Each structure stands twice: as structure tokens, then as C-alpha cells.
Coordinates of C-alpha atoms and ligand atoms in Angstrom, one line a residue:
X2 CA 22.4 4.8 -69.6
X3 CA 24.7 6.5 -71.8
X4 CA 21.9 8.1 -73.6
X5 CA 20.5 10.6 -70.4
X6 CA 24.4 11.3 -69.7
X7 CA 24.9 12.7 -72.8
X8 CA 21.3 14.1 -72.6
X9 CA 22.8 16.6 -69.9
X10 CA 24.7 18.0 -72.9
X11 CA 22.0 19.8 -74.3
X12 CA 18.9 21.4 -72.1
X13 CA 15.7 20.6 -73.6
X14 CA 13.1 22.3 -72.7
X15 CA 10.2 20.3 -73.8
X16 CA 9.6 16.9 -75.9
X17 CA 6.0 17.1 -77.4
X18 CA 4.6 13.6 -78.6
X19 CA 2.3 14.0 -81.1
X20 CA -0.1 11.2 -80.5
X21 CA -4.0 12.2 -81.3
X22 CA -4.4 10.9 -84.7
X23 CA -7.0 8.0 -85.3
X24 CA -5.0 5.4 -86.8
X25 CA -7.9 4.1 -88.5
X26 CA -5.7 1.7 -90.7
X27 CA -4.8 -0.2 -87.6
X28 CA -8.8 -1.6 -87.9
X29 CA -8.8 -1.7 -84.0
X30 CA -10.8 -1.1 -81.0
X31 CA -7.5 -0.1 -79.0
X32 CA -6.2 3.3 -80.1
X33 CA -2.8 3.1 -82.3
X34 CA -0.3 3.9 -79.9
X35 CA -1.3 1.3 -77.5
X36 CA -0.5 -1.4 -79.9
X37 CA 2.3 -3.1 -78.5
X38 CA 5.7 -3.6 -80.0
X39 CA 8.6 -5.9 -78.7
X40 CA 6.2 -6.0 -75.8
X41 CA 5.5 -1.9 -74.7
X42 CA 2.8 -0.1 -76.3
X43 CA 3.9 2.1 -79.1
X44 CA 3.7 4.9 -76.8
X45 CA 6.2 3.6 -74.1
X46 CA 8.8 3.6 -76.5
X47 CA 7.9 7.2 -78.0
X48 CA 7.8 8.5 -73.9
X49 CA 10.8 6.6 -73.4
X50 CA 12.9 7.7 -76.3
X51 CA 11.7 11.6 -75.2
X52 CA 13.1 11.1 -71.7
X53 CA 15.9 9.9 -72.2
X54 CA 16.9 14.2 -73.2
X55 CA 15.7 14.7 -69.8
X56 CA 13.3 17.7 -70.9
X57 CA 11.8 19.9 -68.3
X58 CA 8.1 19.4 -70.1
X59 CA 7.1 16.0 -72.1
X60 CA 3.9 16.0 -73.4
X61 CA 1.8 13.5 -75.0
X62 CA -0.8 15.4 -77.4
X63 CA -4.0 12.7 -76.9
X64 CA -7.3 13.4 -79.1
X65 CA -8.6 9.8 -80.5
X66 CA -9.0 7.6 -77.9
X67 CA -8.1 10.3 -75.6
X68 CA -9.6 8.0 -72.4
X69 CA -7.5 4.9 -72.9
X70 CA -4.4 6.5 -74.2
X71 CA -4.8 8.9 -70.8
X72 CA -5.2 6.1 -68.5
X73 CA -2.5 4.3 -69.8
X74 CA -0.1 7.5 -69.5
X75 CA -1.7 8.0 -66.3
X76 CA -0.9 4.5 -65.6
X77 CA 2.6 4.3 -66.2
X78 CA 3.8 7.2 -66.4
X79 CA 2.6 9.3 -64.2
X80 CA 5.0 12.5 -64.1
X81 CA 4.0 12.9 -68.7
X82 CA 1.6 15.7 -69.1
X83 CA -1.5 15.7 -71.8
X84 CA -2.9 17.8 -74.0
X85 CA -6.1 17.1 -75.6
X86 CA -6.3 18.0 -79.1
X87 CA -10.5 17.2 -79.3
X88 CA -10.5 17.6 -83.2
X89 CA -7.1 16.3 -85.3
X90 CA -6.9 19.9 -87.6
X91 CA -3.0 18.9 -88.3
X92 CA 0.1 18.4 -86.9
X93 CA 0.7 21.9 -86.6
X94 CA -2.6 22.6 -84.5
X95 CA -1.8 19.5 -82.4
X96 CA 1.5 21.1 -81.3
X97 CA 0.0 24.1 -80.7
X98 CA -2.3 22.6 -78.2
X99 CA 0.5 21.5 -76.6
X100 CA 2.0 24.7 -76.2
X101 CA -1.4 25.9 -75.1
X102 CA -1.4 23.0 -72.2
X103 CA 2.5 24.2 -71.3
X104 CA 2.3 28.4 -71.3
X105 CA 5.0 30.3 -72.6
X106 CA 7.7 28.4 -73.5
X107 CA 11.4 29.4 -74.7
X108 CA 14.3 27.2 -75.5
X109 CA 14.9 24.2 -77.3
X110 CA 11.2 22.3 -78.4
X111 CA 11.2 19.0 -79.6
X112 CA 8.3 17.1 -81.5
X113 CA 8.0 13.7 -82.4
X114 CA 5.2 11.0 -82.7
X115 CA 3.9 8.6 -80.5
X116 CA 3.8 5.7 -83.4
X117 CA 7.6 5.8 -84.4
X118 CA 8.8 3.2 -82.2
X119 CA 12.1 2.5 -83.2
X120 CA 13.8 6.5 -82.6
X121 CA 16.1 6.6 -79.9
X122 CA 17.0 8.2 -77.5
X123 CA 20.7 8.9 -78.7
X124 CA 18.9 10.3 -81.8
X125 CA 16.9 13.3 -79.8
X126 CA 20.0 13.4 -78.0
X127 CA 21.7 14.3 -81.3
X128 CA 19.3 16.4 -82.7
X129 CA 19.2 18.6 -80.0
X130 CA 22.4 18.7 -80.0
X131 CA 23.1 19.4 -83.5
X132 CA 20.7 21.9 -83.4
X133 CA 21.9 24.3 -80.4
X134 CA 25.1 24.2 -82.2
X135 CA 24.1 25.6 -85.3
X136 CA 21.8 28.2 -83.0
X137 CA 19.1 27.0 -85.9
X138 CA 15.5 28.4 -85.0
X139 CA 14.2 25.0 -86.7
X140 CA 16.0 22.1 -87.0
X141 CA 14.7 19.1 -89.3
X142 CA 15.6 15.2 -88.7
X143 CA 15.5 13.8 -92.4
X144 CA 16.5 10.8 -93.9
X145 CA 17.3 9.5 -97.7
X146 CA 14.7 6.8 -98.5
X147 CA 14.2 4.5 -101.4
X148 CA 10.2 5.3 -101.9
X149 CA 9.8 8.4 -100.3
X150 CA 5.7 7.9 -101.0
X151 CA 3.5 10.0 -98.8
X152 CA 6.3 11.6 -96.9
X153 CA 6.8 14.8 -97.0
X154 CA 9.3 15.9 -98.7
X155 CA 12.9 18.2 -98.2
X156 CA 13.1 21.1 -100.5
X157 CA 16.1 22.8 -100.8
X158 CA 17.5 26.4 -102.3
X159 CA 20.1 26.2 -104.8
X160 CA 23.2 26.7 -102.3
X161 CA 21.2 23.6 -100.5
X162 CA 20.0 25.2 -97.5
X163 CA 16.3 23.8 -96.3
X164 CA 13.5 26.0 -97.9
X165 CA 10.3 24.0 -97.4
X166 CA 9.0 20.8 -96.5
X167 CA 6.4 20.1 -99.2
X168 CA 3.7 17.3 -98.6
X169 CA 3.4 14.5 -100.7
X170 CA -0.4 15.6 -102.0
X171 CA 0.6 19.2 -102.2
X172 CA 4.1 18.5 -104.3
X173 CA 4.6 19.0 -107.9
X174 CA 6.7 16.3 -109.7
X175 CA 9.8 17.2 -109.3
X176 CA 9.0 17.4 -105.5
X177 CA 8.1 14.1 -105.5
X178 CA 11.3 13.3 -107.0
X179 CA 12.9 13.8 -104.1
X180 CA 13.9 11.0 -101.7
X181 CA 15.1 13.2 -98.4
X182 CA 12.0 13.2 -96.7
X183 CA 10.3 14.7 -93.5
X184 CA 11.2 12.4 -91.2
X185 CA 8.1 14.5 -88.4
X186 CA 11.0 14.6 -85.8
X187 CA 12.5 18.2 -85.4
X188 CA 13.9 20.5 -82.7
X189 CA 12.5 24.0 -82.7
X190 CA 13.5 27.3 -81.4
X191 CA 9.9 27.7 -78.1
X192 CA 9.6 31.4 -79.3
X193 CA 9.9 30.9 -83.0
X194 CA 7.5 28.1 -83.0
X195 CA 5.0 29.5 -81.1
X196 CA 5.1 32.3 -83.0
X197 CA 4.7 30.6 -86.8
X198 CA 1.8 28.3 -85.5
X199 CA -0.4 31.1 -84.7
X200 CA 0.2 31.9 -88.4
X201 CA -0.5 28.4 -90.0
X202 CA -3.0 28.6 -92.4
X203 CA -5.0 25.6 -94.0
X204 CA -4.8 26.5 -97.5
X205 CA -3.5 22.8 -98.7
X206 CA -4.4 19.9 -100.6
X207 CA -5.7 18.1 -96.8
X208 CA -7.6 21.4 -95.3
X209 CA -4.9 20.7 -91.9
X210 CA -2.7 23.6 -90.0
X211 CA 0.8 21.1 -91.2
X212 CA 3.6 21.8 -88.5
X213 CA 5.6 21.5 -91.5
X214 CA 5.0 24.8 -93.1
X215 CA 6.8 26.2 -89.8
X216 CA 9.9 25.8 -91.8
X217 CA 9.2 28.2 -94.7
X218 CA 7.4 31.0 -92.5
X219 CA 11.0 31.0 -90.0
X220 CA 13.2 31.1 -92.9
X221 CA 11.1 33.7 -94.2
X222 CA 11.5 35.6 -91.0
X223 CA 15.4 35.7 -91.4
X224 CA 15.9 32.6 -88.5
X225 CA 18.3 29.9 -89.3
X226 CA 16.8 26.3 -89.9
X227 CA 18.5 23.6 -91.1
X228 CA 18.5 19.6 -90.8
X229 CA 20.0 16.2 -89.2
X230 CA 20.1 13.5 -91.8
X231 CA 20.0 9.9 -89.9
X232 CA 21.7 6.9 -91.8
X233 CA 18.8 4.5 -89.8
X234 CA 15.9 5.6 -91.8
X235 CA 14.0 2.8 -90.1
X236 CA 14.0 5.4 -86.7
X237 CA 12.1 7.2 -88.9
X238 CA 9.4 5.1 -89.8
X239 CA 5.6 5.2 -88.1
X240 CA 3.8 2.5 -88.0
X241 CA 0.1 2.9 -89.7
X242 CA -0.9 -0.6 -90.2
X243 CA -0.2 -4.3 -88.5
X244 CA 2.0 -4.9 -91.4
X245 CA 4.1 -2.3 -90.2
X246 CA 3.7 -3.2 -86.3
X247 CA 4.9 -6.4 -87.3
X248 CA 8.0 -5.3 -89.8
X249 CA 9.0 -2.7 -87.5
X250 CA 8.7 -5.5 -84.2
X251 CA 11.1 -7.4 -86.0
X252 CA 13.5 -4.5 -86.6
X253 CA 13.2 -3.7 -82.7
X254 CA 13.7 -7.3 -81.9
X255 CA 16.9 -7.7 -83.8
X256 CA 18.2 -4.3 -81.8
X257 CA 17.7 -5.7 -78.6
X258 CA 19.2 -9.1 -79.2
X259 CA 21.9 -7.3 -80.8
X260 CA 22.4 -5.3 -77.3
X261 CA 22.6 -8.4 -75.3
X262 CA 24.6 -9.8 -77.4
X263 CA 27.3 -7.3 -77.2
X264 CA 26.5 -7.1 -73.3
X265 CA 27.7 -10.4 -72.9
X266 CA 24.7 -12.9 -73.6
X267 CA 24.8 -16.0 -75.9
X268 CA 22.1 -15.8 -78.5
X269 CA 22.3 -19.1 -80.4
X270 CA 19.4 -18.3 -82.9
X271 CA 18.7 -14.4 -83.1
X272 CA 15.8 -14.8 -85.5
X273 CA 14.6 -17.2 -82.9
X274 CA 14.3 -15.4 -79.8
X275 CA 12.0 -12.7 -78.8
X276 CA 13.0 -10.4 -76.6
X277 CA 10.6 -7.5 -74.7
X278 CA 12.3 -4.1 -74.7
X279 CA 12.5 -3.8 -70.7
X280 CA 14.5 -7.1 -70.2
X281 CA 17.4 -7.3 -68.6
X282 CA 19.7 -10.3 -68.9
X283 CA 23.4 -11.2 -67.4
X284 CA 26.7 -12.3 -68.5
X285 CA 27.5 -15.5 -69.7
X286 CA 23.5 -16.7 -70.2
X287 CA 22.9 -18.4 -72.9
X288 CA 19.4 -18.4 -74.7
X289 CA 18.4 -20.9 -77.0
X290 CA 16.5 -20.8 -79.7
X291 CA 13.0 -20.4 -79.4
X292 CA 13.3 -18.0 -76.2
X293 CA 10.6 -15.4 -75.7
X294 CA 11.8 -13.1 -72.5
X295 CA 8.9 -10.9 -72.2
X296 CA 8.3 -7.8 -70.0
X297 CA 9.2 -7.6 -66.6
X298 CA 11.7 -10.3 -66.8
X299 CA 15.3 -10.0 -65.2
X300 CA 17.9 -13.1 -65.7
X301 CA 20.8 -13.0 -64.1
X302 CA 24.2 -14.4 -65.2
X303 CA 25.3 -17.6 -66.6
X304 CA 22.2 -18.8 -66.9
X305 CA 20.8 -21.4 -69.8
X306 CA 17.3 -20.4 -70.8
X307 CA 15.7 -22.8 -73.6
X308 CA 14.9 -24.0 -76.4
X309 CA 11.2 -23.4 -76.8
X310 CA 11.2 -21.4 -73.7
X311 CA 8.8 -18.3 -72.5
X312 CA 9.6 -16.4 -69.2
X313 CA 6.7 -13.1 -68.4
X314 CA 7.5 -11.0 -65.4
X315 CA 10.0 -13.7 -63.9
X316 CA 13.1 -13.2 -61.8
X317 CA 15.8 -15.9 -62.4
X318 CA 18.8 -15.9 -60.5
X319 CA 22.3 -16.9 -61.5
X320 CA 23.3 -20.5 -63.2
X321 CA 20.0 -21.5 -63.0
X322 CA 18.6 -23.2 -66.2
X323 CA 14.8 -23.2 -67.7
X324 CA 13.8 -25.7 -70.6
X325 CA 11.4 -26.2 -72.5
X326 CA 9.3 -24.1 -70.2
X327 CA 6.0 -21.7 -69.7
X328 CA 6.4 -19.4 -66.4
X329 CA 4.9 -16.3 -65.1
X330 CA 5.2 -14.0 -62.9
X331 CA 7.7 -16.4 -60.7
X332 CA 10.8 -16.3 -59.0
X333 CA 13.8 -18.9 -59.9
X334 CA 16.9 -18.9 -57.4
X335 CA 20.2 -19.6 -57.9
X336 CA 21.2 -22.6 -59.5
X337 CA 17.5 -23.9 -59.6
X338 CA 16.5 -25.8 -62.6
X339 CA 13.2 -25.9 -63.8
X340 CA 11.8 -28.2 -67.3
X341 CA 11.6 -29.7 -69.6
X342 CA 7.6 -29.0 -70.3
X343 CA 6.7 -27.6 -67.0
X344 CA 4.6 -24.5 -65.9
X345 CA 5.2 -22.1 -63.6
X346 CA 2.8 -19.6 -62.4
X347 CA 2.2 -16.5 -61.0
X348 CA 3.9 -16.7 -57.3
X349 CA 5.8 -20.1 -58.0
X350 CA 9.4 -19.2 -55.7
X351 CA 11.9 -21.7 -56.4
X352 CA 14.9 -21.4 -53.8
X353 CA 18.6 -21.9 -54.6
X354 CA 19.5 -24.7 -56.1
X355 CA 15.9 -25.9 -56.0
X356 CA 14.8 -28.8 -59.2
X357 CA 11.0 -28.8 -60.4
X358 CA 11.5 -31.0 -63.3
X359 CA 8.9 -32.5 -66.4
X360 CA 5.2 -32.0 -66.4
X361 CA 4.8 -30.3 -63.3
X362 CA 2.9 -27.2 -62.7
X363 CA 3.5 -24.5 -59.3
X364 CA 1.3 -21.7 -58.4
X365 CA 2.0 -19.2 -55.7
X366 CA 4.0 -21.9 -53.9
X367 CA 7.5 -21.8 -52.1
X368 CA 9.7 -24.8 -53.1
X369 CA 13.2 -24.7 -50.9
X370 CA 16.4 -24.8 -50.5
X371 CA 17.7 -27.9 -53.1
X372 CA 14.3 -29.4 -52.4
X373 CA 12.6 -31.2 -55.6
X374 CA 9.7 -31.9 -58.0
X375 CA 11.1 -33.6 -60.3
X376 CA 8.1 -35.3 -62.2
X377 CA 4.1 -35.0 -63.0
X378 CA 2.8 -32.7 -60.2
X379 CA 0.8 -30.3 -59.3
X380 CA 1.5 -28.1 -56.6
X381 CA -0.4 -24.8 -55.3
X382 CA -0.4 -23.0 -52.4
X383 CA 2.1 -24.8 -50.9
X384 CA 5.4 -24.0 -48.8
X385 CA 8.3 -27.3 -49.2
X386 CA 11.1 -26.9 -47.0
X387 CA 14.8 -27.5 -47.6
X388 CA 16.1 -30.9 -48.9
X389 CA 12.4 -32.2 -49.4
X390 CA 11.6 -34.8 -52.2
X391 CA 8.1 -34.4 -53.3
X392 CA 7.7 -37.9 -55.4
X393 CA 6.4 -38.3 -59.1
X394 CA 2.7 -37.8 -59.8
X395 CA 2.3 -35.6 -56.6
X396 CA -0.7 -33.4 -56.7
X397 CA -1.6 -30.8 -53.6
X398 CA -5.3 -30.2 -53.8
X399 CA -5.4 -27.0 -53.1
X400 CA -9.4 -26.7 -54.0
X401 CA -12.3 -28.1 -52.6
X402 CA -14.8 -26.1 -55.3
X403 CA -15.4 -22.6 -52.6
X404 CA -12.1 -22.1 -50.7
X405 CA -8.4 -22.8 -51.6
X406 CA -6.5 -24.2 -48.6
X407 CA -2.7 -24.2 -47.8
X408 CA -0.5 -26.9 -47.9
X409 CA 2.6 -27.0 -45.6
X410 CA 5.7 -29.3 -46.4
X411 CA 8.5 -29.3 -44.0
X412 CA 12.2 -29.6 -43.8
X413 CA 14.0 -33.2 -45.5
X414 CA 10.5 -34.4 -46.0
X415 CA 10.0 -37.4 -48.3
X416 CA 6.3 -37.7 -50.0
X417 CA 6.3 -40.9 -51.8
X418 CA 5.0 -40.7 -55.6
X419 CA 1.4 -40.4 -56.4
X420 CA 0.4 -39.6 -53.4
X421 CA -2.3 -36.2 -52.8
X422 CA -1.8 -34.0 -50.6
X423 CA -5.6 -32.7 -49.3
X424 CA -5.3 -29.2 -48.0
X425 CA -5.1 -27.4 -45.7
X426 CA -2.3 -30.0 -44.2
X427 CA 0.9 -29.9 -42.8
X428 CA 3.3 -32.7 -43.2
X429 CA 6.3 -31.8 -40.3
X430 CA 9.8 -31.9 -40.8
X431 CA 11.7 -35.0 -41.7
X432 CA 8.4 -37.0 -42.1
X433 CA 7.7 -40.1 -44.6
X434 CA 4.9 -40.0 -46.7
X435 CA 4.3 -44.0 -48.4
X436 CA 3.7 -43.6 -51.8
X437 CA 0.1 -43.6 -53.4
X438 CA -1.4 -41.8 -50.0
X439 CA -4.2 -40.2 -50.1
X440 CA -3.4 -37.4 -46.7
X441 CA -6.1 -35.6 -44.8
X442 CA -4.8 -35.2 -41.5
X443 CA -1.4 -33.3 -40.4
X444 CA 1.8 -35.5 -39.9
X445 CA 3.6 -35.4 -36.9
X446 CA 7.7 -34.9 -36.9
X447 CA 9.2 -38.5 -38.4
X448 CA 6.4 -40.4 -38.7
X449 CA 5.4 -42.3 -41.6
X450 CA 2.0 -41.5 -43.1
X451 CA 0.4 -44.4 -45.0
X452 CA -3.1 -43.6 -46.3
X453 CA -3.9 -46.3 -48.4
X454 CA -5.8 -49.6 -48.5
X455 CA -4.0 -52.3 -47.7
X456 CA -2.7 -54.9 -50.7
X457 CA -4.4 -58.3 -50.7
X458 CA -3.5 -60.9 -53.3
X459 CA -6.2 -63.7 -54.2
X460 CA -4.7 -66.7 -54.3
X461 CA -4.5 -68.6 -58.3
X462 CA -7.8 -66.1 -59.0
X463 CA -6.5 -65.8 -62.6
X464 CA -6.5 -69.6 -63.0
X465 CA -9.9 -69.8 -62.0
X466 CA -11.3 -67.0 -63.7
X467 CA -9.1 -66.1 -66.9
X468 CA -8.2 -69.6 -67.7
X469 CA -7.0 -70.3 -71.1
X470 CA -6.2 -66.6 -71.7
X471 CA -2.0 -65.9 -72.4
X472 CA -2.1 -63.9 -69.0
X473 CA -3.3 -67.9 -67.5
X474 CA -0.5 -69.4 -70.0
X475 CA 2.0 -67.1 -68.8
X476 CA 1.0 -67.4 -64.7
X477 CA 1.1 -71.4 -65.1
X478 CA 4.4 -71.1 -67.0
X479 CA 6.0 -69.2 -64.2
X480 CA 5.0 -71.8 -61.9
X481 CA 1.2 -70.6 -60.4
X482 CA -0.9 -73.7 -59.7
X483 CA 2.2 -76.1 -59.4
X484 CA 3.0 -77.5 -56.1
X485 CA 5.0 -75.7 -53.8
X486 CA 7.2 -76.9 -51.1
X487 CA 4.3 -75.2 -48.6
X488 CA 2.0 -77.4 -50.1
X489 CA 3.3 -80.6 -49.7
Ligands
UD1_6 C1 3.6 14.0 -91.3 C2 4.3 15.2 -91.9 C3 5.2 14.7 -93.1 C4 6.2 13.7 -92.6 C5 5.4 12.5 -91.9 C6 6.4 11.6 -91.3 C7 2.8 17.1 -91.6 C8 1.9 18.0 -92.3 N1 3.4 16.2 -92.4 O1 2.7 13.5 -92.4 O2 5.9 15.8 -93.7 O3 6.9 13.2 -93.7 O4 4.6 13.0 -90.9 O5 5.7 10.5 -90.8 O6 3.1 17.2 -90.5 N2 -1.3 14.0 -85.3 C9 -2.0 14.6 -84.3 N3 -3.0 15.5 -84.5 C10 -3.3 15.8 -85.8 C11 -2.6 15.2 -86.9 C12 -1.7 14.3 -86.6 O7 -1.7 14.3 -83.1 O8 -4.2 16.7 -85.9 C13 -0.3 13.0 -85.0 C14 -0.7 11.6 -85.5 O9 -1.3 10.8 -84.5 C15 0.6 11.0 -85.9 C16 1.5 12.2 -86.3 O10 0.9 13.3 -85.8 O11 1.3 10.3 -84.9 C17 1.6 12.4 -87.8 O12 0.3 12.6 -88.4 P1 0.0 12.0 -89.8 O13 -1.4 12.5 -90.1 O14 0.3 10.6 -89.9 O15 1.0 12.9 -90.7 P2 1.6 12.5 -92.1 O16 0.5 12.7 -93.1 O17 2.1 11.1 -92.0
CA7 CA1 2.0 9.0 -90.7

């Protein structure tokens, strides 16, 4: 991660994520920063933008929602403190209760949001940078926007220096005018900061204790502040509504298929394929349009996953291929090809080199070494050993309506088509299974199991009983009913 080594350039010694607001716009049960984008909730990518500087405290202030957001940080990431901010008085009152939650704390602050999903990493990076180099007390990430509306907004003195951040419902016109805005992200000096916010007042248009007015009250104490303008406003950008989630998952998307593409992976359609932000993917694969890889999924290299293709929580090793396919939570090995249409599910282990083919559908079972499915099956619970052939239309039932039961398929096995396999059962090594059985019982090493009835053909019965129908015509053409030489 280039990002944390350059992190070790600058010491941080917090990352504060504002995160307690309602989001009320987001008409939800779930609280806004839980929302996921590009498969991780909002928060995930705030928390994992903030680590990436490495900071000795990162805390998420929670407030609305406070239970499920805290479970979820508890959840996943375990080592991110909390502060509870119980009523949302500002942004400036929200930071202070992080401060509150920390003690005394000098060096570099940051504070950003916990809905601003696409800010990276590299940018706090920057920022913090930027800002111990100009030994600012207050240090400001703006960006020059084409509607600034509802931002607040940069005011500058006439040699251009930062003065104030004005909000939009407490600016004038001319204020408004302006399109630098308050992009919320900044890197403070801990003493200065903790010193201005226990002199926020609430004296504005929304009754709130802003963070923002931290700016004028340091400059008016003498301390250097100034800003960092980023030319990717949209790192800026929170999301409020699921308009936004949605524009600002399609930004994200188009970043991380941009960063496999220049990691080595073939993306025939990038506005076709859907990539989650923890995915990882080799050299040489090639995804095809229609591709979702979604979180928890590793591919390996020249691999050819597609079209019309979603993989959730799956390993896949190298070369194999996946088409047209639906599969969670599984494991594909090397070379293994799985599709078109099939479904794998959670446990499905394919070994190297392993073929499940059309239509068929593998739960929690081990398929081996180049062994194969290759059409119409179901198969659950089930171990196949190397170099079996499980035949078309195979189903293992796995369920008898209380228990599920195991179903055991050894080494260079053949399990002739249609047949159902009744478990728990083991069919041994190098055993024959004629196709269309119905097996209860285990099968011994090379035997043939046939468990069907036996054919019987009634003689001219369609003579007799269909006659004058085209199936009679055609019989009678074909020679039924004439004499044959076993007659005579
Ligand atoms: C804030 C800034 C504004 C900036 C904009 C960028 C202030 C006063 N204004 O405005 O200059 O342009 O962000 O998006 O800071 N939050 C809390 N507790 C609170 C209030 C807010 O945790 O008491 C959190 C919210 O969950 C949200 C973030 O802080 O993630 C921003 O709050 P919001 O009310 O949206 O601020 P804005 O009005 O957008
Ligand atoms: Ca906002």
C-alpha cells in the first residue's frame, strides 16, 4: 500500500470521523453510514481512508443510530474508538466530544465524515502533509465546485489568505458567490483546536456549535491556517440521499476498475462490471461484461470470469474460468471451470482442474481433482474423488425432510446419468453406477450398481392398442407386424 508508506511521512495523531448526524434524507431504517457503497458501508470506507495515515487515535463520533453504527464498528473494526455525541449540536460540538472521549491531545488532528466515501487515503496523506509543512494551526481541504449550494463556503482576505468559512444560510451574496467551498475535511493543530471549541458559540442562522468557525477564532489568535485545494472535488462530496449513494457508487466503481485495469486485469466493458472495494484480482484475468466481483472475493491470475457473471466471498484460483454463473462463498481451484448457468453455493470446493458445467447447482460439497459435473445436477453434501464422472441429470439427495446426510463419491468413479444418489451413501473407488439408478445402499470397490427395473418390451402392443394412429403407421412401415425370419 503506497498510501500507509507514505503515511509514515507525517505523524498523525488522531483521525476523528464525524459520523452522528441522522441522515434523515436517506428515508431509512439503517443509519446513513451503513448504507453500503461499492459493497462496504459508507463507514468502512471513511475508517479505511483514516487509517491508511496510521494515526495513534481514530475515532468514529456515533450519536443517531448510535447501537447499530457501534456494533458494526465493534464488528469489524475492532481496534476504532467511539464517542457518543447523544444530541447532534454541530459539527464543532461533535468533535469536541471526541476530544472529550480521547483526553488531552497535541499534534496533528484530523476530521472528516463518515458519509464521504470517495476521499482517500493519499488525500489525508496529503493534507497532513501539506499541513505540518506550513506549521499551519488549521489547515482546510477545499475544492472549486460548479454549484457550491449548501456548502460552506472559503472566504478569503485581500492578500488571499483563509479568513472564514461562512455557511451557506449564514452568507451574504457575495459569499454565496463563491465556488471554493468547505470541503469538512481539515487538519488541525490538538491544542489549538481544543482550545477554540470550548469557545464556539451558537449564535448562527442553524442554532449549532459549526467546527467551521475554528478558523476565524485561530486566525484571530495570531495561528497560521491555511488550505489544500483538491482537483477531485468528487472526494469531497457526502452522500445525503440514495441519489447520491448511487452517483457516487458509480464514481467508486469506475476507480476500482480503473485500478485493476492498470494492475494488469482485462476489463472488456467497464460500465459493465461491478466491482466491491475489497476485491482483489490477478494478472492477465479477463472479466467480461456483466461481472459483479463482490466482497470477499480473491481471483487469481489469468483467469476468464464472465459475461453475466456474480462471484460473493469466492476464492478462484489461477486459469480457471466462470460463465454465466451465480457462486457464493465457494472455492474454485486451478484451472477449474465452472458455467454456463450454474450455481455454486456456500462451501462448493472445486479442485484443480475440476469441470462443473450447465444447470448444475453444489453446496458445501468437495468436487476433485479433474473430476466432473458437467450437466443438470444437484449435488450437496457430497465429497467426489479424483477423475470421477458424475453423469447428466445427477441429483444427491441430501434431505430426507429432518436431517441432511452425506454423500461419499470415490476415486475414477463413473455415476451414469440420471441416476439419485440417496444419502448418506458411499459409492467406493473406481465403482460403476448404470444410469437412471435410484442408490440406497453403499457400493463396494468396482462393482456395478444397477438400481432400476428391469426393461420389458410388449410385443406389437402399439398395433393392438394404437392402431390407425401415425405412431401404428410408422411401426408397420418399419416392418412391426410383418413376418420375420423367427416367425416362419
Ligand atoms: C458541513 C460544514 C460545511 C461544509 C460541509 C461539507 C459545518 C458547520 N459546516 O456542513 O462548511 O461545506 O459540511 O459537507 O461544519 N455531524 C455530527 N454531529 C453533529 C452534526 C454533524 O456528527 O452534531 C456529522 C454528520 O453526520 C455529517 C457531518 O458531520 O457526517 C456533516 O454534518 P452536516 O450537518 O451534513 O454539515 P453540513 O451542513 O453539510
Ligand atoms: Ca452534509
Amino acid at each position: 500500500m503506497p498510501d500507509s508508506e507514505r503515511a509514515t511521512s507525517a505523524v498523525v495523531s488522531a483521525v476523528i470521523v464525524l459520523a452522528a448526524g441522522a441522515g434523515t434524507r436517506m428515508r431509512s431504517s439503517v443509519p446513513k453510514v451503513l448504507h453500503p457503497v461499492a459493497g462496504k458501508p459508507l463507514l468502512w470506507h471513511a475508517v479505511t481512508a483514516a487509517a491508511a495515515v496510521r494515526p495513534e487515535h481514530l475515532v468514529v463520533v456515533v450519536g443517531y443510530g448510535r447501537e447499530q453504527v457501534g456494533q458494526y464498528l465493534a464488528d469489524h473494526h475492532p481496534t476504532v474508538r467511539q464517542a457518543v455525541q447523544d444530541e447532534q449540536l454541530g459539527t464543532g460540538h461533535a468533535v469536541a466530544c471526541a476530544l472529550a472521549e480521547m483526553g488531552r491531545i497535541s499534534g496533528t488532528v484530523l476530521v472528516t465524515y463518515g458519509d464521504v466515501p470517495l476521499l482517500t487515503g493519499a488525500t489525508l496523506v496529503e493534507l497532513a502533509a501539506h499541513h505540518q509543512r506550513s506549521a499551519n494551526a488549521v489547515t482546510v481541504l477545499t475544492a472549486d465546485v460548479v454549484d457550491p449550494t449548501g456548502y460552506g463556503r472559503i472566504v478569503r482576505d485581500e492578500s488571499g489568505q483563509l479568513a472564514a468559512i461562512v455557511e451557506q444560510k449564514d452568507a451574504d451574496d457575495v459569499q454565496r458567490a463563491i465556488t471554493e467551498i468547505n470541503s469538512g475535511v481539515y487538519a488541525f493543530d490538538g491544542a489549538v483546536l481544543a482550545d477554540a471549541l470550548t469557545r464556539l458559540t451558537s449564535a448562527n442562522s442553524q442554532g449549532e456549535r459549526y467546527l467551521t468557525d475554528v478558523v476565524s477564532l485561530a486566525r484571530s489568535d495570531d495561528h497560521p491556517v491555511g488550505t489544500l485545494t483538491t482537483d477531485d472535488a468528487a472526494q469531497t462530496e457526502g452522500v445525503n440521499d440514495r441519489v447520491q449513494l448511487a452517483e457516487l457508487g458509480k464514481v467508486l466503481n469506475g476507480r476500482l476498475v480503473r485500478d485493476a485495469q492498470l494492475s494488469g486485469v482485462t476489463v472488456v466493458d467497464p460500465s459493465a462490471t461491478y466491482l466491491h472495494a475489497d476485491v482483489v484480482i490477478g494478472r492477465d484475468t479477463v472479466l467480461l461484461p456483466g461481472t459483479s466481483l463482490e466482497a470477499g472475493t480473491v481471483i487469481g491470475s489469468h483467469c476468464v470470469i464472465g459475461p453475466e457473471t456474480t462471484l460473493s466471498d469466492c476464492r478462484v484460483a489461477d486459469h480457471a474460468a466462470v460463465v454465466r454463473s451465480h457462486c457464493t462463498g465457494s472455492t474454485i481451484g486451478p484451472g477449474a471451470s465452472v458455467g454456463p448457468y450454474s450455481y455454486l453455493r456456500p462451501g462448493a470446493d472445486l479442485g484443480e482442474k475440476s469441470k462443473v458445467g450447465a444447470f448444475v447447482e453444489i453446496k458445501k460439497s468437495f468436487i476433485g481433482r479433474r473430476a466432473k459435473v458437467p450437466h443438470l445436477s444437484y449435488i450437496g453434501d457430497t465429497t467426489i474423488g479424483t477423475g470421477s464422472n458424475v453423469g447428466a441429470g445427477t441429483i444427491t439427495a441430501n434431505y430426507d425432510g429432518v436431517l441432511k446426510s452425506a454423500t461419499t463419491i470415490g476415486e475414477n468413479a463413473f455415476v451414469g446419468s440420471n441416476s439419485t444418489l440417496v444419502a448418506p451413501v458411499r459409492i467406493a473407488d473406481g465403482v460403476y453406477v448404470a444410469a437412471g439408478s435410484t442408490v440406497t445402499n453403499d457400493v463396494e470397490p468396482g462393482d456395478l450398481a444397477v438400481a432400476r427395473g428391469r426393461q420389458r418390451s410388449v410385443k406389437g402392443w402399439v398395433l393392438r392398442r394404437r392402431e390407425g394412429t401415425a405412431s401404428d403407421r410408422s411401426a408397420r412401415a418399419a416392418g412391426a407386424g410383418s413376418p420375420t425370419a423367427t416367425d416362419v
